Each structure stands twice: as C-alpha cells, then as structure tokens.
Amino acid sequence: WFLYLHMMDVHQYITTPENAIFGSTYSDAYDNSVRWVDEQVGMIMTELHALGLADSTLIIFASDHGEAFGEHGAEGHARDVHTEVVQTPLLVIPPFRLDPGIVVPTDSENVDIFPTALELLGQTVPDYADGRSLLPSAEHPDRLRGRELLFEKGEVVDDDDDGAPQSGTF
C-alpha cells in the first residue's frame, strides 16, 4: 500500500492551546506548528506500530521548502533562495534497524524520492523519472543493496543470521 501525506499545517501555523508552548513571535508560531505536526506524525506512527504495519513499511519524510526567520532580511519562503529556504531534510526510515544509519552527503531534490524509493524496493527506475536515486551517493550503500523485504504469512523473516529480530530487510 502507498500513503502520501502533504501536511500543510506548518504553512498555516496551525496549533492548539495545549501545544502552543512557545512565545508569540513569527518564529514561535512556526515552532508551535512544527510541534503540532510532530504530534500528528507521532499518532500516525503509533497507529502503524499498533496495527503491525510499521514492520513492512518504508517511511519517507521530506519537506518542500525551508523557512526564513529574518536571516537575510526576509521571513517565510518564496521570497528568496537562501540556504534556510532551499535546504530541507529528507529522512528514509526502513522497516528495520540500521546501526549506524546511512548518510547521503550530497544535495538532493524531492524528485529524487521516487527513484530512491524504487531502488530501495528492488524495482527498476523508469527512464521517465525526473530525479535520480540517492543510493549510489550513500555512505556504504552495499548495506542496503541486494536485500529484499521478506515476509511469510505475516511473520518476520530474519535473513541475515545475526540473531536480531528484523522487521524486514531490503
């Protein structure tokens, strides 16, 4: 299954009195909204775990842009292309633990999410994909390549014989 959520709450500075723990400046309103979104994502993640779906789900968090808080005389976004507006996080969370995690030290774009997810899932990236897989740029990509999600009758299969329970492996 596939679920895409584009949470606009931080764009609108949505918050509640219960989670509005910061002040009233522009930056504080943003921080309160980020905290509110964090709570919403936390509820989704809790439900994925409760339903047993986290064990077979590749989770990707991305942002469409950053936010300026007066660093170059501007607030918000869409007014400039300084680092604080264009540099965004991208988190890829596989349904198993990688310790240590893998870092991709190169810049990426959101169009890179589609080909990266496909490659992680062992699929061929189509020629029409605008982006590029980030796997070749990852530190130690061999820790992910060549592994498949393995599930039998809803049970987890530990295919690496390290004795650690695994939710699945790529």
PDB file of C-alpha atoms in Angstrom, residues 8-162:
ATOM      1  CA  MET A   8       0.156  21.915   5.194  1.00  0.00           C
ATOM      2  CA  ASP A   9      -0.251  22.691   8.884  1.00  0.00           C
ATOM      3  CA  VAL A  10       3.165  24.309   9.257  1.00  0.00           C
ATOM      4  CA  HIS A  11       2.342  26.532   6.264  1.00  0.00           C
ATOM      5  CA  GLN A  12      -0.752  27.812   8.060  1.00  0.00           C
ATOM      6  CA  TYR A  13       0.826  27.891  11.527  1.00  0.00           C
ATOM      7  CA  ILE A  14      -1.823  25.621  12.956  1.00  0.00           C
ATOM      8  CA  THR A  15      -1.522  24.937  16.657  1.00  0.00           C
ATOM      9  CA  THR A  16      -3.678  24.317  19.705  1.00  0.00           C
ATOM     10  CA  PRO A  17      -3.583  25.976  23.129  1.00  0.00           C
ATOM     11  CA  GLU A  18      -2.260  22.692  24.581  1.00  0.00           C
ATOM     12  CA  ASN A  19       0.823  22.593  22.368  1.00  0.00           C
ATOM     13  CA  ALA A  20       1.437  26.339  21.996  1.00  0.00           C
ATOM     14  CA  ILE A  21       4.283  26.375  24.495  1.00  0.00           C
ATOM     15  CA  PHE A  22       6.465  28.899  22.711  1.00  0.00           C
ATOM     16  CA  GLY A  23       6.012  32.670  22.526  1.00  0.00           C
ATOM     17  CA  SER A  24       4.117  34.789  20.012  1.00  0.00           C
ATOM     18  CA  THR A  25       6.782  35.841  17.510  1.00  0.00           C
ATOM     19  CA  TYR A  26       6.767  34.674  13.891  1.00  0.00           C
ATOM     20  CA  SER A  27       9.401  32.067  14.736  1.00  0.00           C
ATOM     21  CA  ASP A  28       7.454  30.954  17.821  1.00  0.00           C
ATOM     22  CA  ALA A  29       4.268  30.458  15.787  1.00  0.00           C
ATOM     23  CA  TYR A  30       6.247  28.312  13.372  1.00  0.00           C
ATOM     24  CA  ASP A  31       7.778  26.301  16.231  1.00  0.00           C
ATOM     25  CA  ASN A  32       4.319  25.721  17.727  1.00  0.00           C
ATOM     26  CA  SER A  33       3.097  24.483  14.342  1.00  0.00           C
ATOM     27  CA  VAL A  34       6.069  22.155  13.945  1.00  0.00           C
ATOM     28  CA  ARG A  35       5.323  20.779  17.411  1.00  0.00           C
ATOM     29  CA  TRP A  36       1.666  20.223  16.447  1.00  0.00           C
ATOM     30  CA  VAL A  37       2.657  18.409  13.232  1.00  0.00           C
ATOM     31  CA  ASP A  38       5.139  16.318  15.218  1.00  0.00           C
ATOM     32  CA  GLU A  39       2.265  15.206  17.459  1.00  0.00           C
ATOM     33  CA  GLN A  40       0.159  14.274  14.410  1.00  0.00           C
ATOM     34  CA  VAL A  41       3.003  12.276  12.858  1.00  0.00           C
ATOM     35  CA  GLY A  42       3.561  10.627  16.237  1.00  0.00           C
ATOM     36  CA  MET A  43      -0.069   9.476  16.287  1.00  0.00           C
ATOM     37  CA  ILE A  44       0.263   8.062  12.766  1.00  0.00           C
ATOM     38  CA  MET A  45       3.468   6.242  13.676  1.00  0.00           C
ATOM     39  CA  THR A  46       1.897   4.873  16.863  1.00  0.00           C
ATOM     40  CA  GLU A  47      -1.031   3.534  14.849  1.00  0.00           C
ATOM     41  CA  LEU A  48       1.257   1.976  12.233  1.00  0.00           C
ATOM     42  CA  HIS A  49       3.041   0.124  15.033  1.00  0.00           C
ATOM     43  CA  ALA A  50      -0.224  -0.847  16.761  1.00  0.00           C
ATOM     44  CA  LEU A  51      -1.567  -2.309  13.512  1.00  0.00           C
ATOM     45  CA  GLY A  52       1.689  -4.142  12.820  1.00  0.00           C
ATOM     46  CA  LEU A  53       2.175  -2.176   9.603  1.00  0.00           C
ATOM     47  CA  ALA A  54       5.433  -0.494  10.616  1.00  0.00           C
ATOM     48  CA  ASP A  55       7.160  -3.847  10.198  1.00  0.00           C
ATOM     49  CA  SER A  56       6.582  -3.746   6.463  1.00  0.00           C
ATOM     50  CA  THR A  57       6.514  -0.040   5.682  1.00  0.00           C
ATOM     51  CA  LEU A  58       9.178   2.161   4.157  1.00  0.00           C
ATOM     52  CA  ILE A  59       8.629   5.616   5.657  1.00  0.00           C
ATOM     53  CA  ILE A  60       9.937   8.756   3.977  1.00  0.00           C
ATOM     54  CA  PHE A  61       9.776  12.235   5.483  1.00  0.00           C
ATOM     55  CA  ALA A  62      10.536  15.183   3.231  1.00  0.00           C
ATOM     56  CA  SER A  63       9.910  18.891   3.139  1.00  0.00           C
ATOM     57  CA  ASP A  64       9.059  21.026   0.145  1.00  0.00           C
ATOM     58  CA  HIS A  65      10.999  24.053   1.431  1.00  0.00           C
ATOM     59  CA  GLY A  66      12.530  25.654   4.467  1.00  0.00           C
ATOM     60  CA  GLU A  67      11.585  28.871   6.200  1.00  0.00           C
ATOM     61  CA  ALA A  68      13.355  32.183   6.690  1.00  0.00           C
ATOM     62  CA  PHE A  69      13.248  33.981  10.035  1.00  0.00           C
ATOM     63  CA  GLY A  70      14.973  37.232   9.135  1.00  0.00           C
ATOM     64  CA  GLU A  71      18.389  35.743   8.367  1.00  0.00           C
ATOM     65  CA  HIS A  72      18.659  37.756   5.144  1.00  0.00           C
ATOM     66  CA  GLY A  73      16.012  40.370   5.844  1.00  0.00           C
ATOM     67  CA  ALA A  74      13.065  38.137   4.893  1.00  0.00           C
ATOM     68  CA  GLU A  75      10.553  35.974   6.678  1.00  0.00           C
ATOM     69  CA  GLY A  76       8.714  33.000   5.258  1.00  0.00           C
ATOM     70  CA  HIS A  77       9.519  31.373   1.944  1.00  0.00           C
ATOM     71  CA  ALA A  78       9.105  32.028  -1.785  1.00  0.00           C
ATOM     72  CA  ARG A  79      10.912  35.366  -1.488  1.00  0.00           C
ATOM     73  CA  ASP A  80      14.491  34.186  -1.900  1.00  0.00           C
ATOM     74  CA  VAL A  81      16.657  31.129  -2.454  1.00  0.00           C
ATOM     75  CA  HIS A  82      18.964  31.346   0.550  1.00  0.00           C
ATOM     76  CA  THR A  83      20.015  28.136   2.284  1.00  0.00           C
ATOM     77  CA  GLU A  84      17.410  28.406   5.044  1.00  0.00           C
ATOM     78  CA  VAL A  85      14.646  28.275   2.417  1.00  0.00           C
ATOM     79  CA  VAL A  86      16.001  25.730  -0.039  1.00  0.00           C
ATOM     80  CA  GLN A  87      17.875  23.246   2.164  1.00  0.00           C
ATOM     81  CA  THR A  88      15.422  20.678   3.511  1.00  0.00           C
ATOM     82  CA  PRO A  89      15.553  17.394   5.403  1.00  0.00           C
ATOM     83  CA  LEU A  90      14.975  14.008   3.816  1.00  0.00           C
ATOM     84  CA  LEU A  91      14.606  11.022   6.144  1.00  0.00           C
ATOM     85  CA  VAL A  92      14.224   7.487   4.846  1.00  0.00           C
ATOM     86  CA  ILE A  93      13.228   5.005   7.523  1.00  0.00           C
ATOM     87  CA  PRO A  94      13.304   1.345   6.516  1.00  0.00           C
ATOM     88  CA  PRO A  95      11.252  -1.214   8.431  1.00  0.00           C
ATOM     89  CA  PHE A  96      14.375  -2.472  10.201  1.00  0.00           C
ATOM     90  CA  ARG A  97      17.196  -1.003  12.257  1.00  0.00           C
ATOM     91  CA  LEU A  98      20.404   0.137  10.600  1.00  0.00           C
ATOM     92  CA  ASP A  99      23.011   0.904  13.222  1.00  0.00           C
ATOM     93  CA  PRO A 100      24.709   3.135  12.405  1.00  0.00           C
ATOM     94  CA  GLY A 101      22.383   4.813   9.959  1.00  0.00           C
ATOM     95  CA  ILE A 102      23.394   5.703   6.431  1.00  0.00           C
ATOM     96  CA  VAL A 103      24.127   9.280   5.409  1.00  0.00           C
ATOM     97  CA  VAL A 104      23.844  10.653   1.894  1.00  0.00           C
ATOM     98  CA  PRO A 105      26.278  13.590   1.939  1.00  0.00           C
ATOM     99  CA  THR A 106      25.112  15.091  -1.384  1.00  0.00           C
ATOM    100  CA  ASP A 107      22.288  17.523  -2.018  1.00  0.00           C
ATOM    101  CA  SER A 108      19.010  16.097  -3.191  1.00  0.00           C
ATOM    102  CA  GLU A 109      15.716  17.261  -4.607  1.00  0.00           C
ATOM    103  CA  ASN A 110      12.243  15.942  -3.913  1.00  0.00           C
ATOM    104  CA  VAL A 111      12.174  14.444  -7.427  1.00  0.00           C
ATOM    105  CA  ASP A 112      14.883  12.092  -6.126  1.00  0.00           C
ATOM    106  CA  ILE A 113      12.458  10.463  -3.664  1.00  0.00           C
ATOM    107  CA  PHE A 114      10.631   8.388  -6.302  1.00  0.00           C
ATOM    108  CA  PRO A 115      13.726   6.770  -7.868  1.00  0.00           C
ATOM    109  CA  THR A 116      15.365   6.272  -4.457  1.00  0.00           C
ATOM    110  CA  ALA A 117      12.294   4.519  -3.050  1.00  0.00           C
ATOM    111  CA  LEU A 118      12.032   2.342  -6.158  1.00  0.00           C
ATOM    112  CA  GLU A 119      15.669   1.292  -5.930  1.00  0.00           C
ATOM    113  CA  LEU A 120      15.338   0.573  -2.206  1.00  0.00           C
ATOM    114  CA  LEU A 121      12.379  -1.668  -3.001  1.00  0.00           C
ATOM    115  CA  GLY A 122      14.361  -3.516  -5.675  1.00  0.00           C
ATOM    116  CA  GLN A 123      12.423  -2.013  -8.556  1.00  0.00           C
ATOM    117  CA  THR A 124      13.774  -0.617 -11.808  1.00  0.00           C
ATOM    118  CA  VAL A 125      13.763   3.153 -12.026  1.00  0.00           C
ATOM    119  CA  PRO A 126      11.907   4.077 -15.234  1.00  0.00           C
ATOM    120  CA  ASP A 127      13.586   6.243 -17.852  1.00  0.00           C
ATOM    121  CA  TYR A 128      10.907   8.901 -17.439  1.00  0.00           C
ATOM    122  CA  ALA A 129      11.814   9.543 -13.778  1.00  0.00           C
ATOM    123  CA  ASP A 130      12.932  13.159 -13.374  1.00  0.00           C
ATOM    124  CA  GLY A 131      15.101  12.520 -10.335  1.00  0.00           C
ATOM    125  CA  ARG A 132      17.945  10.176  -9.531  1.00  0.00           C
ATOM    126  CA  SER A 133      18.333   7.504  -6.904  1.00  0.00           C
ATOM    127  CA  LEU A 134      20.328   8.703  -3.929  1.00  0.00           C
ATOM    128  CA  LEU A 135      21.563   5.199  -3.137  1.00  0.00           C
ATOM    129  CA  PRO A 136      24.765   5.478  -5.208  1.00  0.00           C
ATOM    130  CA  SER A 137      25.687   8.596  -3.173  1.00  0.00           C
ATOM    131  CA  ALA A 138      25.017   6.946   0.197  1.00  0.00           C
ATOM    132  CA  GLU A 139      27.798   6.013   2.557  1.00  0.00           C
ATOM    133  CA  HIS A 140      28.094   2.215   2.403  1.00  0.00           C
ATOM    134  CA  PRO A 141      25.144   1.630   0.031  1.00  0.00           C
ATOM    135  CA  ASP A 142      26.100  -2.063  -0.011  1.00  0.00           C
ATOM    136  CA  ARG A 143      24.424  -2.320   3.417  1.00  0.00           C
ATOM    137  CA  LEU A 144      21.098  -1.861   1.611  1.00  0.00           C
ATOM    138  CA  ARG A 145      21.608  -3.234  -1.880  1.00  0.00           C
ATOM    139  CA  GLY A 146      20.684  -6.777  -2.758  1.00  0.00           C
ATOM    140  CA  ARG A 147      18.373  -7.292   0.204  1.00  0.00           C
ATOM    141  CA  GLU A 148      14.634  -7.809  -0.151  1.00  0.00           C
ATOM    142  CA  LEU A 149      11.671  -7.410   2.119  1.00  0.00           C
ATOM    143  CA  LEU A 150      10.947 -10.960   3.213  1.00  0.00           C
ATOM    144  CA  PHE A 151       7.638 -11.868   4.837  1.00  0.00           C
ATOM    145  CA  GLU A 152       5.912 -15.200   5.219  1.00  0.00           C
ATOM    146  CA  LYS A 153       2.317 -15.404   6.472  1.00  0.00           C
ATOM    147  CA  GLY A 154       2.688 -12.085   8.256  1.00  0.00           C
ATOM    148  CA  GLU A 155       5.729 -13.335  10.151  1.00  0.00           C
ATOM    149  CA  VAL A 156       9.074 -11.625  10.013  1.00  0.00           C
ATOM    150  CA  VAL A 157      11.966 -13.498   8.447  1.00  0.00           C
ATOM    151  CA  ASP A 158      15.476 -12.844   9.776  1.00  0.00           C
ATOM    152  CA  ASP A 159      17.619 -13.440   6.694  1.00  0.00           C
ATOM    153  CA  ASP A 160      20.962 -12.161   7.954  1.00  0.00           C
ATOM    154  CA  ASP A 161      21.515 -14.746  10.728  1.00  0.00           C
ATOM    155  CA  ASP A 162      22.704 -12.158  13.230  1.00  0.00           C
TER     156      ASP A 162
END
